[in-house]
């Protein structure tokens, strides 16, 4: 970004004001910004995914980049290793990823749409396998460990009681009545304090985001604030 | 394999030579996939704060104890550890660590042999393994019981009780229902939970003939949501009412997506909005705009940082685990209800461990927490 | 009247927030800024540096976090240029080094530095952004010039005079990390401090700071400035009143507006509830 | 067949992931990395579907001349503009380098739009807290009080108001206490609950008990 009343800054400032104007009411400038934002951001991710995922992860690894542009400044891929050196390179397995990706695109043909369930099933499998272990390890085990503490101070008692009652709130198998109901009630109090406190805690940083935009308008663009 | 050596090359103060590091211990990195050896030494007596001449350590490696040592790495003053990630499993190595001070060098005797290897089980994770095994067995056992026909009680979940009412209200008003399945892709279990709940909501909208709009921010979510909505309409006997354009993509960008939904909400004023899945900062932007047009809003997420905002701006919020319980609760399918019971079993175990463990810690009987150390 | 207040048009609240944020930018109110020990630690570390010392500034943030972190960056850079410390800029976030350039631009336009503007490769260098997150820090622990073979302009790092004689963290006298998340201060502590014993202070966004406090108490981090308050404190200590102080005032005003409306909402709620009972 | 094979794929891949968490030995050690890469590659292909859908919806709006159709044209042009700039005029892989047309669009169009959208939160936290933080019930009162004290404790005014008290019990310290103890306890309960929910959902997916995401035949 540059300083002053330049074309670039004016463009950025108009877009900034356009988005903020939505707070007053929906209006043509906001509609313009919104439509532009959707198009530009979709394009941004489209280009980024190509250069940051598809190209290095698939084309470079397989060696397709070198086949298409022989003088490109990239290392040899699995295909070159296989055909020039006659050696098996495990990167050749990435060809399956390419196949799965193309199967995904079969969605575009109504009769072949079902093929796209394979890559989808692959993603769901990866996700559930990954989450199954990592979440248990980092959320359940680690949090459990740090909650087992000596009950020798008010602070520690607050932590243990709060965690226990909070967990009881999430207990689904019994109606929350009697002792269980009482504990679950205390659990909701803790949850409410948690939500209130984390809300209050973030207010400040949200303000600073807006300060950044206002500063852009008044000092970078208009030069009114030194 | 543990090998250690002690060596004392006499220090010659006239030449300003440093003392070498001592007690070098080299061993295979445990619980790994091989290819690494870890070295640990006690610092040289010259390696003290304020001694600016002391530069650091050099690590040398060879496959023979007598010759062929080459520098494989350096470590700054004050360090006592280095991992050699460039070993070939099974090959025997010898190591030397030497101190550098000014232009002089002092080295200890070589230590070894040591070789790296890969292990068949990560023993550091045995606790997670056992716990997950117990939990999974419990879940599967309850699913089995549920399938056998045992009735399983599940308490009311306020946010889910309201789903019928919310769909009903939209029908009465003749307005649309928006369903936002989060802003993350299918590589997030919350998104999967979100689209599963969409199936139950879509069944209701099919029955009531209420217009449903599902704007999404990821292509794969679009594909999945279409499958699910289509099946729901089919099961409700209304395949004719289904249309691909009910589920449409906007942009992968978190705020671009929020900007577009804000616009849609103020223009079309939906009667009901669902937010179910993984959300980041856009949560409040969406929920406040939805609130401004008077929509009934039901949210559910397992993103702890966004829960406060949904609680503040929505009529009902499914908190964390309740999001994952929702599909079971809404469908009342035995196999799903069974897994909820399994979760509750896990919760009871955790509660018991916290209470008993804290008592043990209070009286200092032994260090109970060490059982739960994660690696 | 209270009933009306309960259903107040939200745009009135928006307007108050906007005014509370804009007005302080044009005011010159002196506020009492208490200096916290964590920020004083940063100042003490900086003061100990001799002229000619090398300071590494790691810019690990992007424009949305700039209001909080940019004032810190400007203040620390001004201090370095004024006391003839050599600044090395780098970033683990793609936008980071661009933020550094913005900070330098603004310093060049500053009255105090007009006659003696910072010069590239004499007073500072910018090594640019490098992918690899914490692995970059680890690589720098062995060899900075190999990790960053070229600066952001494309010059070989070995040809830069500021980089002469620098191999790894042993040759860097002080690191200041500006961080808005991952990768950031936590990674710098774990890799640069714990493994390579570098001397590190940090500036963090207000949201991020609490996660980093434990490292200050344990001594791994020598000093921490958190959020705009930290920025204002840093400006006061280093003697350059800048945007941090101004922004801090805006933020406090807006905060008070929010609190004020919460009170109004509750007063109105209880007043109308009383009426209904009658 | 159209449902069985996907279920098998999910199960096999899911189990592989779980195994590699516990077994560091080859070939499992390289699996995690490779499968994650594959997932990224599938995502990179899949974005085509979304983008084509966006173009189709926008073109439909233009051809049917629905209300506000010119904005649909803006979306298409915006998309083409950045995609052409990114693919043909920004130096290939180095498309993010300062000075490229792609970077210019990023800095002067994308960043102001997205940073401002993000900044709108400043307004929304104000309006949401005005509405939500009212002492209607016991629970709402706790929500209100926790938010109120933490908010006040974060600005110098809070401490100034309680300056007559000893330093250790002033508002900022009380706010810290709320964050460190009751707040931490609540968060832990939420996190442990989430972990259990995720474990059982993942298990259902891997075993094919939950399969509605695959749709009908």
Coordinates of C-alpha atoms in Angstrom, one line a residue, chain C residues 101 120-121 124-128 150-156 160, chain D residues 94 98:
Chain C
X101 CA 8.1 -1.8 4.3
X120 CA 18.7 0.1 2.8
X121 CA 21.7 -2.2 3.5
X124 CA 18.4 -2.3 7.5
X125 CA 17.8 -5.2 5.2
X126 CA 14.6 -7.0 4.4
X127 CA 15.1 -10.8 3.8
X128 CA 11.4 -11.2 2.8
X150 CA 18.3 -13.8 -1.2
X151 CA 16.7 -10.7 0.2
X152 CA 13.2 -9.6 -0.9
X153 CA 14.8 -7.5 -3.8
X154 CA 16.6 -10.6 -5.1
X155 CA 20.1 -9.6 -4.0
X156 CA 22.2 -12.5 -2.7
X160 CA 24.6 -7.4 2.0
Chain D
X94 CA 5.7 -16.2 -8.1
X98 CA 5.1 -7.7 -4.5

